[in-house]
mmCIF file of C-alpha atoms and ligand atoms in Angstrom:
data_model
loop_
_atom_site.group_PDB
_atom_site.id
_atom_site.type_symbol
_atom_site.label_atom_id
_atom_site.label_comp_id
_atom_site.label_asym_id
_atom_site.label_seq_id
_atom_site.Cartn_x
_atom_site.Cartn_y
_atom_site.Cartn_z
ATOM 1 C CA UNK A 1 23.891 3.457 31.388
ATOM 2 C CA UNK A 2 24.019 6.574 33.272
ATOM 3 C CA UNK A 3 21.976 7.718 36.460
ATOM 4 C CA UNK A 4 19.663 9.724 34.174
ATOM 5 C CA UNK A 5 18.240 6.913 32.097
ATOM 6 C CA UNK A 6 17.867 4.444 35.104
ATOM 7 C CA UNK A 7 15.814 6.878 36.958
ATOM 8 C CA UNK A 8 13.907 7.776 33.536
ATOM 9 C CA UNK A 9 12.878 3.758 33.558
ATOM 10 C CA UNK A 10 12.187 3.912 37.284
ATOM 11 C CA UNK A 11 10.015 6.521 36.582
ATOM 12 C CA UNK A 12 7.983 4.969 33.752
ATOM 13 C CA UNK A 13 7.935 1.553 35.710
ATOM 14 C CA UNK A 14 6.244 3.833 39.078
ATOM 15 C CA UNK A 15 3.734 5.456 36.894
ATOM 16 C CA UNK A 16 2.467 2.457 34.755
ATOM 17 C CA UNK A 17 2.407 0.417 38.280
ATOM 18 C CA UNK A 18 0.307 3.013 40.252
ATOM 19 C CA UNK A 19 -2.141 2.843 37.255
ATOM 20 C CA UNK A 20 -4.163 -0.111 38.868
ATOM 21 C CA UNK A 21 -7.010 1.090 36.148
ATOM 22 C CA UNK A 22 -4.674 -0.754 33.831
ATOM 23 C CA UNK A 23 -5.685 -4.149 34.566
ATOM 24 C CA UNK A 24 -9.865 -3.411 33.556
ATOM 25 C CA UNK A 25 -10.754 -5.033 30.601
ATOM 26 C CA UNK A 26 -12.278 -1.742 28.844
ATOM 27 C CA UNK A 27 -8.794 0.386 29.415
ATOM 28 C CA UNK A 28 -7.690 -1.661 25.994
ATOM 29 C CA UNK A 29 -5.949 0.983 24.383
ATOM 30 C CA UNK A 30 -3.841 2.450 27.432
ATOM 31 C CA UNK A 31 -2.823 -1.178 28.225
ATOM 32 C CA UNK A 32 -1.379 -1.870 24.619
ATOM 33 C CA UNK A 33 0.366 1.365 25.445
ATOM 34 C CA UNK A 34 1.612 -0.064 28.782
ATOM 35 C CA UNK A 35 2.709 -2.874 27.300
ATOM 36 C CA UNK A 36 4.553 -1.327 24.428
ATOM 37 C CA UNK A 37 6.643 1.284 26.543
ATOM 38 C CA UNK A 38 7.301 -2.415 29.032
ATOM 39 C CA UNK A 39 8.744 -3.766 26.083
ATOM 40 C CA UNK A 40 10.785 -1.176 24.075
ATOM 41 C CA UNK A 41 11.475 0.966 26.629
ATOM 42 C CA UNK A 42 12.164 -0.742 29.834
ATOM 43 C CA UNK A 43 12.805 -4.115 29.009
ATOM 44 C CA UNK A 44 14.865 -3.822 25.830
ATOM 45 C CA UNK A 45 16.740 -1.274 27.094
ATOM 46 C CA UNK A 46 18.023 -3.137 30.036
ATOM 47 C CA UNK A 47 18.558 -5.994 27.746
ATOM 48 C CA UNK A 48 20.624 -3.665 25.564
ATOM 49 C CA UNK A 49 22.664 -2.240 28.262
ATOM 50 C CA UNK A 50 23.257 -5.304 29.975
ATOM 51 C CA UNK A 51 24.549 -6.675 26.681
ATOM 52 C CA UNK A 52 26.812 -4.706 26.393
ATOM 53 C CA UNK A 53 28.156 -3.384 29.698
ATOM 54 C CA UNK A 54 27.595 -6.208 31.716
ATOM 55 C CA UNK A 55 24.639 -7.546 35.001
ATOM 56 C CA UNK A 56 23.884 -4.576 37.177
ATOM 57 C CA UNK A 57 21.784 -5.326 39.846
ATOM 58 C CA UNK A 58 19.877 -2.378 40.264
ATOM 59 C CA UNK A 59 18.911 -2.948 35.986
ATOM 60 C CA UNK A 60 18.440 -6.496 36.778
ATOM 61 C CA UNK A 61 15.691 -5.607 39.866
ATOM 62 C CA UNK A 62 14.016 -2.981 37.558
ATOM 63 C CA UNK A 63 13.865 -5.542 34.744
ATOM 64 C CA UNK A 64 12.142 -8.749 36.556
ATOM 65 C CA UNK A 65 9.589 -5.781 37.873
ATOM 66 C CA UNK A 66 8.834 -4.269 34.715
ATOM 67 C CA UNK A 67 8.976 -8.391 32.994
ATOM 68 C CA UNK A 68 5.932 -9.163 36.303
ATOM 69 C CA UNK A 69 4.094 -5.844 35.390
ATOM 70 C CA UNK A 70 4.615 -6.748 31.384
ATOM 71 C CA UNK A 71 3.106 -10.592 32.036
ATOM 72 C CA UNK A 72 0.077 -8.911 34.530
ATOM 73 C CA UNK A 73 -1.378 -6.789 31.698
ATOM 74 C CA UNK A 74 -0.514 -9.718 29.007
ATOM 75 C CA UNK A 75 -2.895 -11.995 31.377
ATOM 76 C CA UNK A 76 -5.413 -9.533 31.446
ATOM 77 C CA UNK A 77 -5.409 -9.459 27.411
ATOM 78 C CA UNK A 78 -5.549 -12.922 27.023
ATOM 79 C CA UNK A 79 -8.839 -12.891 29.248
ATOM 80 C CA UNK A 80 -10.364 -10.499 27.128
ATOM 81 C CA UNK A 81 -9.383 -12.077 23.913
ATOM 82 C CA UNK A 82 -10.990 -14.976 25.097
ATOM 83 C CA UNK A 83 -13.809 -13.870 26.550
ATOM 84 C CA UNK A 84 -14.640 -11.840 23.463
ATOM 85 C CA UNK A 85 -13.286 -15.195 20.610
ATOM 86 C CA UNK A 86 -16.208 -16.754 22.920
ATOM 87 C CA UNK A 87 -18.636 -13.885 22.377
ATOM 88 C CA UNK A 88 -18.125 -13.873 18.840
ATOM 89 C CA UNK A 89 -18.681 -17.788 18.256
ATOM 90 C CA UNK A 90 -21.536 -18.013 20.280
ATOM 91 C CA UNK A 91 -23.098 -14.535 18.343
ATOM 92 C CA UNK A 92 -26.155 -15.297 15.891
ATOM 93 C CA UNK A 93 -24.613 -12.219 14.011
ATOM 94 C CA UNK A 94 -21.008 -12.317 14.305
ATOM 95 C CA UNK A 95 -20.649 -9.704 11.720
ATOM 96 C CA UNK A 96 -22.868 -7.412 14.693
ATOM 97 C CA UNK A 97 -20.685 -9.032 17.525
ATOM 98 C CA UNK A 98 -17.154 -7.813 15.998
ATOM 99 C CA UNK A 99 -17.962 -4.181 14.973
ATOM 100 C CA UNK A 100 -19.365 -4.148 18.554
ATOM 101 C CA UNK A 101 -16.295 -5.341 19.828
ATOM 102 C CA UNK A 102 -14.178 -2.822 17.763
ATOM 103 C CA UNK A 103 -16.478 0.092 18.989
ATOM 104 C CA UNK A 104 -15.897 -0.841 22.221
ATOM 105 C CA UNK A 105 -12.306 -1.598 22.630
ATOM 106 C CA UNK A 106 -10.694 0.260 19.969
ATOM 107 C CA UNK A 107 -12.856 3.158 18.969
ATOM 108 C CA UNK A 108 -10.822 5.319 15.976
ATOM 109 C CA UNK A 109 -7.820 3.408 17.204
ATOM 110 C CA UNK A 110 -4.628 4.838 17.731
ATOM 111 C CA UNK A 111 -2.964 4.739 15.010
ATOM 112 C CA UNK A 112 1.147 4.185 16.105
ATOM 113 C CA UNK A 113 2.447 4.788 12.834
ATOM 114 C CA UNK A 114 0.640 6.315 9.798
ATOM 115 C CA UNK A 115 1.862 3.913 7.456
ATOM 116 C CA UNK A 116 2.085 0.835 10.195
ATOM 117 C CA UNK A 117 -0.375 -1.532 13.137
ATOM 118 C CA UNK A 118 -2.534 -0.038 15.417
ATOM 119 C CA UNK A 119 -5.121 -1.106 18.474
ATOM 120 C CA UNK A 120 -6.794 -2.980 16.190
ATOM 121 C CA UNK A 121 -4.374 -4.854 15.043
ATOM 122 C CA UNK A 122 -3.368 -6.633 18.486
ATOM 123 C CA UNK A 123 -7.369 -7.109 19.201
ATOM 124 C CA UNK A 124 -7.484 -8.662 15.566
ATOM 125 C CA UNK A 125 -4.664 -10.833 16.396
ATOM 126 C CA UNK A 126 -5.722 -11.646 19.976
ATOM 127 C CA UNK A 127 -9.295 -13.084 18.528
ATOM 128 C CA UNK A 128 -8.211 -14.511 15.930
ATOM 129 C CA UNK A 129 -5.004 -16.447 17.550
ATOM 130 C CA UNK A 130 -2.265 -15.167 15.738
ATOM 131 C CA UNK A 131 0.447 -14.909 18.531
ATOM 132 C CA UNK A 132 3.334 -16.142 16.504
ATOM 133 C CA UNK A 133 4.722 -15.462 13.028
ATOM 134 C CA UNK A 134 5.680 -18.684 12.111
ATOM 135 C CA UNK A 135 8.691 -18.987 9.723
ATOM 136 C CA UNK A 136 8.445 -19.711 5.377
ATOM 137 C CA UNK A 137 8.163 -23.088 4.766
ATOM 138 C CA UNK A 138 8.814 -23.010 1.037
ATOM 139 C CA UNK A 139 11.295 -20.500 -0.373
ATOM 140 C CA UNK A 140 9.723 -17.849 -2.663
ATOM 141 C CA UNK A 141 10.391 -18.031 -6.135
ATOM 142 C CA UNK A 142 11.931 -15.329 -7.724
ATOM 143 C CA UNK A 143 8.579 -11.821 -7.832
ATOM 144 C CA UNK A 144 7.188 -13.531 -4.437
ATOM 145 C CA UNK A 145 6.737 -11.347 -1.246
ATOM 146 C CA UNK A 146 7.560 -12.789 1.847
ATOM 147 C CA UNK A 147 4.812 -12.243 4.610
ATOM 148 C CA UNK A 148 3.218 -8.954 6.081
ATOM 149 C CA UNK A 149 -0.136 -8.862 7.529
ATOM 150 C CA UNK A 150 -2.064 -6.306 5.935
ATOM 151 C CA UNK A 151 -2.810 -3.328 8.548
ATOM 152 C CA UNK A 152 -6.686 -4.256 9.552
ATOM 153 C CA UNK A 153 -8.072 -0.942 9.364
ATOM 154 C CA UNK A 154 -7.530 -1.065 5.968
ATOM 155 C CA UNK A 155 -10.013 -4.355 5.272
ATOM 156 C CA UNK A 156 -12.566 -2.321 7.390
ATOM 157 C CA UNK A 157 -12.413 0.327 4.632
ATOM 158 C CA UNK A 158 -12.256 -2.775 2.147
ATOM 159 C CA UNK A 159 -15.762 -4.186 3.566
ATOM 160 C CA UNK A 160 -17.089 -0.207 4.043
ATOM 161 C CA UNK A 161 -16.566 0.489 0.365
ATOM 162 C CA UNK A 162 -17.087 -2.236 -1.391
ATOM 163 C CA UNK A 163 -20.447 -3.975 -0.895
ATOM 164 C CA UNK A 164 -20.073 -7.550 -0.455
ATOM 165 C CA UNK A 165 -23.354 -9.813 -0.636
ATOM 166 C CA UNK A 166 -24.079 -13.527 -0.888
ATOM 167 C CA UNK A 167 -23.081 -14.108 -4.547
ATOM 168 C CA UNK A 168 -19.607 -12.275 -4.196
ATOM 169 C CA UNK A 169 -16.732 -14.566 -4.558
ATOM 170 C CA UNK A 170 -13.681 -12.396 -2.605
ATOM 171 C CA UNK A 171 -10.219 -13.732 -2.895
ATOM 172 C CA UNK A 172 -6.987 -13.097 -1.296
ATOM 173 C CA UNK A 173 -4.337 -13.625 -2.818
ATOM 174 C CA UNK A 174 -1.521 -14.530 -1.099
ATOM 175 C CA UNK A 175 -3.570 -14.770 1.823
ATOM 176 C CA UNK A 176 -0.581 -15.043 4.440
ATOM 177 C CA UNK A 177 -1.844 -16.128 7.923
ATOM 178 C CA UNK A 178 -5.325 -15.575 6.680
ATOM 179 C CA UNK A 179 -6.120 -11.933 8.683
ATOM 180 C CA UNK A 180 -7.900 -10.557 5.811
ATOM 181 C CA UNK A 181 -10.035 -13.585 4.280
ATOM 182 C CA UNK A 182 -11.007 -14.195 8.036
ATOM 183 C CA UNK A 183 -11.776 -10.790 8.796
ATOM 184 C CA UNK A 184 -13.895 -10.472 4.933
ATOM 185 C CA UNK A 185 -15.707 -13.701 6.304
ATOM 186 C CA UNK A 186 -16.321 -12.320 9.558
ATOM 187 C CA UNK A 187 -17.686 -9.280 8.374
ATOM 188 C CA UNK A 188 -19.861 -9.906 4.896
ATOM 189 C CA UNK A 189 -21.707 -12.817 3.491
ATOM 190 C CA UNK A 190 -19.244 -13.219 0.593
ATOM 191 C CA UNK A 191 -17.726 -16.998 -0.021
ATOM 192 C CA UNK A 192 -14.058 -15.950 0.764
ATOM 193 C CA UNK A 193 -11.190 -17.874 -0.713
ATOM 194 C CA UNK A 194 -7.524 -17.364 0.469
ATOM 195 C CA UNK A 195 -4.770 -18.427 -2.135
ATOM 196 C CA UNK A 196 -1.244 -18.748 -0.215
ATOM 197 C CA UNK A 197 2.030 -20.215 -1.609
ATOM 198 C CA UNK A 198 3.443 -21.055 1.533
ATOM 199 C CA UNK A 199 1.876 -24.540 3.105
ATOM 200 C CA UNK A 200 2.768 -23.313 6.471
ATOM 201 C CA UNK A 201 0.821 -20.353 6.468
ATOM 202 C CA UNK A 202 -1.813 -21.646 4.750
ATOM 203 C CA UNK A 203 -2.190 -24.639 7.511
ATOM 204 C CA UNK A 204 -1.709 -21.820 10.127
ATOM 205 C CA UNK A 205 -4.975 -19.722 8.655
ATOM 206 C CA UNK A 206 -6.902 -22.860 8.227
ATOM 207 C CA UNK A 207 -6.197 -23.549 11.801
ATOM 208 C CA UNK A 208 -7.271 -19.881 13.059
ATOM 209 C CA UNK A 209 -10.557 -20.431 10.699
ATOM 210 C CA UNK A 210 -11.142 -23.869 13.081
ATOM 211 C CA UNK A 211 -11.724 -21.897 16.080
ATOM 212 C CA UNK A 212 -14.122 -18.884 13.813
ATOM 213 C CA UNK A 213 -17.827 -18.613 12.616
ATOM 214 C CA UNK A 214 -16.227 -18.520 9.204
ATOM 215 C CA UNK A 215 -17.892 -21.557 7.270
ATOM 216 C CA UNK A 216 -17.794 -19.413 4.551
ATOM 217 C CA UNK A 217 -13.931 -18.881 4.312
ATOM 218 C CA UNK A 218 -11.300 -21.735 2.787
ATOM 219 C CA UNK A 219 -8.118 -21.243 3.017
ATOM 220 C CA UNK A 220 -6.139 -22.962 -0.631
ATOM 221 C CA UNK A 221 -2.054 -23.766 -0.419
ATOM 222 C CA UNK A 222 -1.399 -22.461 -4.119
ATOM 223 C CA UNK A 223 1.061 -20.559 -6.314
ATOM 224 C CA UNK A 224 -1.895 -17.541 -7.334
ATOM 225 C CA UNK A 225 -0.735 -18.436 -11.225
ATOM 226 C CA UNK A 226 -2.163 -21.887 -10.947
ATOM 227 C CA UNK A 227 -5.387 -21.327 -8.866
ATOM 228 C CA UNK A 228 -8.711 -21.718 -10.139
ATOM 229 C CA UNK A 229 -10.176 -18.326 -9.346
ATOM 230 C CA UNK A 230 -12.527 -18.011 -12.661
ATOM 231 C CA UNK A 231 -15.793 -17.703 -9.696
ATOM 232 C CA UNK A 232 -13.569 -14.576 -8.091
ATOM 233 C CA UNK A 233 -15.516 -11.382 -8.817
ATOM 234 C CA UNK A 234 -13.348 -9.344 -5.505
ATOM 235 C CA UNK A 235 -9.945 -9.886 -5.367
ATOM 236 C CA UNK A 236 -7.325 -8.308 -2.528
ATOM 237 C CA UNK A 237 -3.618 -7.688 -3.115
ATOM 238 C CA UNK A 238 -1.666 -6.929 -0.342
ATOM 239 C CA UNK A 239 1.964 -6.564 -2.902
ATOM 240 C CA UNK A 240 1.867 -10.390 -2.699
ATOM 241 C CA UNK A 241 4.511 -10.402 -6.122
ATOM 242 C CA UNK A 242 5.702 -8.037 -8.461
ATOM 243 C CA UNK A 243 7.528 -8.014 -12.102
ATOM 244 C CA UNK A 244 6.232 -10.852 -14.749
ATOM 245 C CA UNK A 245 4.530 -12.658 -11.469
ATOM 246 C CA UNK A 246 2.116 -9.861 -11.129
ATOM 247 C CA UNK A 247 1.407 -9.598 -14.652
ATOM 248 C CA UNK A 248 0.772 -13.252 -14.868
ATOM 249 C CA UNK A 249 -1.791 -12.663 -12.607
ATOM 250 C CA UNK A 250 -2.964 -9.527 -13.422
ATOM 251 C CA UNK A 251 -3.280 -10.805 -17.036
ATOM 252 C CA UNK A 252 -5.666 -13.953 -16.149
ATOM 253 C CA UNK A 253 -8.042 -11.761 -13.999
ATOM 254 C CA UNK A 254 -8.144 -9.295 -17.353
ATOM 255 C CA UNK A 255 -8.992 -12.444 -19.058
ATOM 256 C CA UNK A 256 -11.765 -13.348 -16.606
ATOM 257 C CA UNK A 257 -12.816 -10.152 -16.367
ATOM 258 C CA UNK A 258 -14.379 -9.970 -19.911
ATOM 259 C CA UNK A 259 -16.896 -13.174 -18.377
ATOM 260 C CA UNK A 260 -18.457 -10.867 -15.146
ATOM 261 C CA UNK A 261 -17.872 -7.294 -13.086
ATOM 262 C CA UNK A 262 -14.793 -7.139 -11.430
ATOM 263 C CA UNK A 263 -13.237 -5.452 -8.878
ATOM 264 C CA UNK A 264 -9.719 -5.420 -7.956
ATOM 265 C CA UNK A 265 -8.664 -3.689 -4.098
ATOM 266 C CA UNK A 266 -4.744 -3.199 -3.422
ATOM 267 C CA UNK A 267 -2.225 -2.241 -0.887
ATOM 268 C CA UNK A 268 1.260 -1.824 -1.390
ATOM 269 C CA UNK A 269 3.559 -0.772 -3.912
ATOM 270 C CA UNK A 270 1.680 -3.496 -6.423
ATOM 271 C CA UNK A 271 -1.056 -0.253 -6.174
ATOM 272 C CA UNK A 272 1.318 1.485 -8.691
ATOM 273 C CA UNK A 273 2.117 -1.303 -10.661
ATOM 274 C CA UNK A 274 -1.885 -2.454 -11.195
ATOM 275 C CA UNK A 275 -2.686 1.663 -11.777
ATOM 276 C CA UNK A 276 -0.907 0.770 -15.206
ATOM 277 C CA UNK A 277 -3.577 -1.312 -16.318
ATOM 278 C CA UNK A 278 -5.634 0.394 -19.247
ATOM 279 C CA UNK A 279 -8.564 -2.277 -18.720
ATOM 280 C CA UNK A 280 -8.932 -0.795 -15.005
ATOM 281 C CA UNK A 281 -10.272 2.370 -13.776
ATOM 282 C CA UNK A 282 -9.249 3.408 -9.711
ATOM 283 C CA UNK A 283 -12.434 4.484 -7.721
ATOM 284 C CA UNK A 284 -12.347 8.154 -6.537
ATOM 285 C CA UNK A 285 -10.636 10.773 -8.266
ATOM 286 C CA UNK A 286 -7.670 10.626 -6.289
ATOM 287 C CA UNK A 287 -3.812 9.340 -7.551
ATOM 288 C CA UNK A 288 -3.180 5.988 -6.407
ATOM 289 C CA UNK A 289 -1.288 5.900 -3.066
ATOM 290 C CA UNK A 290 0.795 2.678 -1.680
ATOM 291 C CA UNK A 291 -0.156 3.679 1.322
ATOM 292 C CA UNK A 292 -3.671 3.793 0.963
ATOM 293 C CA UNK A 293 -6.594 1.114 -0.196
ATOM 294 C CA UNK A 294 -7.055 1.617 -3.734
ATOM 295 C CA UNK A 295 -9.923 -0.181 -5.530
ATOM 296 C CA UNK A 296 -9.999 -0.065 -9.125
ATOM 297 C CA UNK A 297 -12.952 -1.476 -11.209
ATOM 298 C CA UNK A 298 -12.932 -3.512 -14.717
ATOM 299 C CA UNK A 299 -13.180 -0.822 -17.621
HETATM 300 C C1 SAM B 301 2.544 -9.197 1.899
HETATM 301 S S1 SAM B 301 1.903 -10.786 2.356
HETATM 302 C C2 SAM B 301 0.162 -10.459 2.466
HETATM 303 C C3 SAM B 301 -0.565 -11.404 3.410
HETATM 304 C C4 SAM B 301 -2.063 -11.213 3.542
HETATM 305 N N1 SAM B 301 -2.708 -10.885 2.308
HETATM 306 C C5 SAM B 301 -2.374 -10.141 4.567
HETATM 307 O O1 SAM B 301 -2.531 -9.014 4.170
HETATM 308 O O2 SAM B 301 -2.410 -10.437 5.771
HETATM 309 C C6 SAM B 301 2.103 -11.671 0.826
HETATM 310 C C7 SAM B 301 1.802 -13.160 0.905
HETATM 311 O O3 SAM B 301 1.722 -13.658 -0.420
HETATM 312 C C8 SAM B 301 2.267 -14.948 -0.463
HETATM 313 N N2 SAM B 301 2.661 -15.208 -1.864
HETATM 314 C C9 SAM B 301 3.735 -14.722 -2.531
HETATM 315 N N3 SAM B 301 3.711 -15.163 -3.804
HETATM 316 C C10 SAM B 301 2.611 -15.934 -3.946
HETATM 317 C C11 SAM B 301 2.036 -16.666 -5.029
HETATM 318 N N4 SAM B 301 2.606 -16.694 -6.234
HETATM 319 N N5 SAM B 301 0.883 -17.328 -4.814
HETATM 320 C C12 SAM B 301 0.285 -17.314 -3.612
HETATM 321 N N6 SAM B 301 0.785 -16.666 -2.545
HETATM 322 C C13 SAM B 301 1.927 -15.968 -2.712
HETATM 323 C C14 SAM B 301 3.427 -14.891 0.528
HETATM 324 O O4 SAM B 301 3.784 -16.175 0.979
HETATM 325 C C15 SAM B 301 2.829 -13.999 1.629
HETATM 326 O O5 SAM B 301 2.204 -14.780 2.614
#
């Protein structure tokens, strides 16, 4: 590594360190920022380097500063988290509680990538628990998709557009760690079912729900072909399969469908796939977009 860069990191490290403002609770935003530029471009880098040119001292003192400064603002996090997981349980309107939250700490969010996470992501993860990705526990059959949380600003738009009351029935299906049923629970008064294939990740929502005002929200270790979801009248779709697996699926809910109103809401490539359907129409006049929410309603 040449003079340049380690006097690039010194510089970051100086700059985020004089920023004591860092370490209040309500500086959310800058901190994730903090944090990310710690990790990917201080601490990986030197990690990197010394990989592959060998210890440097001077790398090695800028790394266990920028690893103190990294665990600081982590701390600081995991207060609010709690203090705010703590908020929201003891809330007679948690639904009221967790917009308030978002308003607060993440505002419009900044949105890192337009197609990936954001703010609210980490605060989503931070109150609900989810610190780890834990690993499959079953292999996927052939047309499964492996786990990806579904970006959260996306189920805000899910809950904004389509109006969820007391008799709804939502499901997710494949409900990975459970960030969407939880958040659908949270946020409506919808029953809210999760359907995962995985038993791991199924245990590890139903363990997140544990510590949630979500009485409202069960969490089922199925393959989404077997489940009974004949009471579903919302169903989510993060591209959870694809190929003869997602018309299996698709082709029960058609059969349902002819029973009660249905509405379908996707993300993902499946978006193009369930756009084929001639029993479905997509809200809005728009093309369907993978990278968008789509909701399409029974014809
Ligand atoms: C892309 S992830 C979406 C996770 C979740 N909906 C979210 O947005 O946070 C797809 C999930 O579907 C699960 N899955 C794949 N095939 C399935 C099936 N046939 N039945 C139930 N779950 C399935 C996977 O294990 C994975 O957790």
């Amino acid at each position: 590594m040449d003079h340049e860069m380690t006097e690039d990191i010194q510089g970051t490290l100086n700059a985020i360190e004089q920023h004591e403002w860092l370490l209040d609770w309500s500086r959310f935003g800058e901190r994730v920022d903090a944090l990310e530029m710690l990790e990917f471009q201080i601490l990986d880098r030197i990690e990197n380097v010394m990989y592959l040119h060998g210890h440097r001292t001077d790398l090695a003192v800028l790394y266990r500063r920028a690893a103190q400064l990294w665990l600081r603002l982590t701390d600081i996090n995991t207060q609010l988290f709690q203090c705010l997981h703590d908020e929201l349980v003891a809330s007679t309107n948690p639904a009221a509680t967790l917009r308030q939250q978002v308003s607060t700490y993440v505002g419009k969010g900044t949105l890192r990538d337009p197609v990936g996470y954001d703010d609210l992501d980490v605060l989503v993860n931070g109150l609900f628990g989810i610190d780890t990705e834990p690993e499959e526990t079953r292999p996927l059959k052939p047309g499964m998709i492996g786990y990806q949380a579904t970006p959260a600003r996306f189920i805000l738009d899910l809950v904004e557009r389509i109006p969820l009351g007391p008799d709804d029935v939502f499901y997710d299906l494949g409900s990975g760690l459970g960030r969407v049923a939880l958040l659908v629970g949270l946020l409506t008064p919808a029953q809210v079912r999760g359907i995962e294939y995985d038993p791991g990740h199924c245990a590890y929502a139903q363990q997140c729900a544990r510590h949630l005002p979500v009485s409202r929200v069960r969490f089922i270790n199925a393959d989404a072909r077997d489940a009974d979801v004949a009471d579903g009248t919302v169903f989510f779709m993060y591209t959870p399969f694809r190929g003869n697996l997602l018309q299996n699926v698709l082709d029960r809910l058609k059969r349902d469908a002819h029973r009660r109103p249905m509405t379908i809401a996707t993300y993902g490539p499946c978006t193009l796939d369930v756009a084929q359907m001639d029993w479905l129409a997509l809200s809005g006049s728009q093309e369907p977009d993978d990278r968008e929410l789509a909701i399409f309603q029974r014809l």
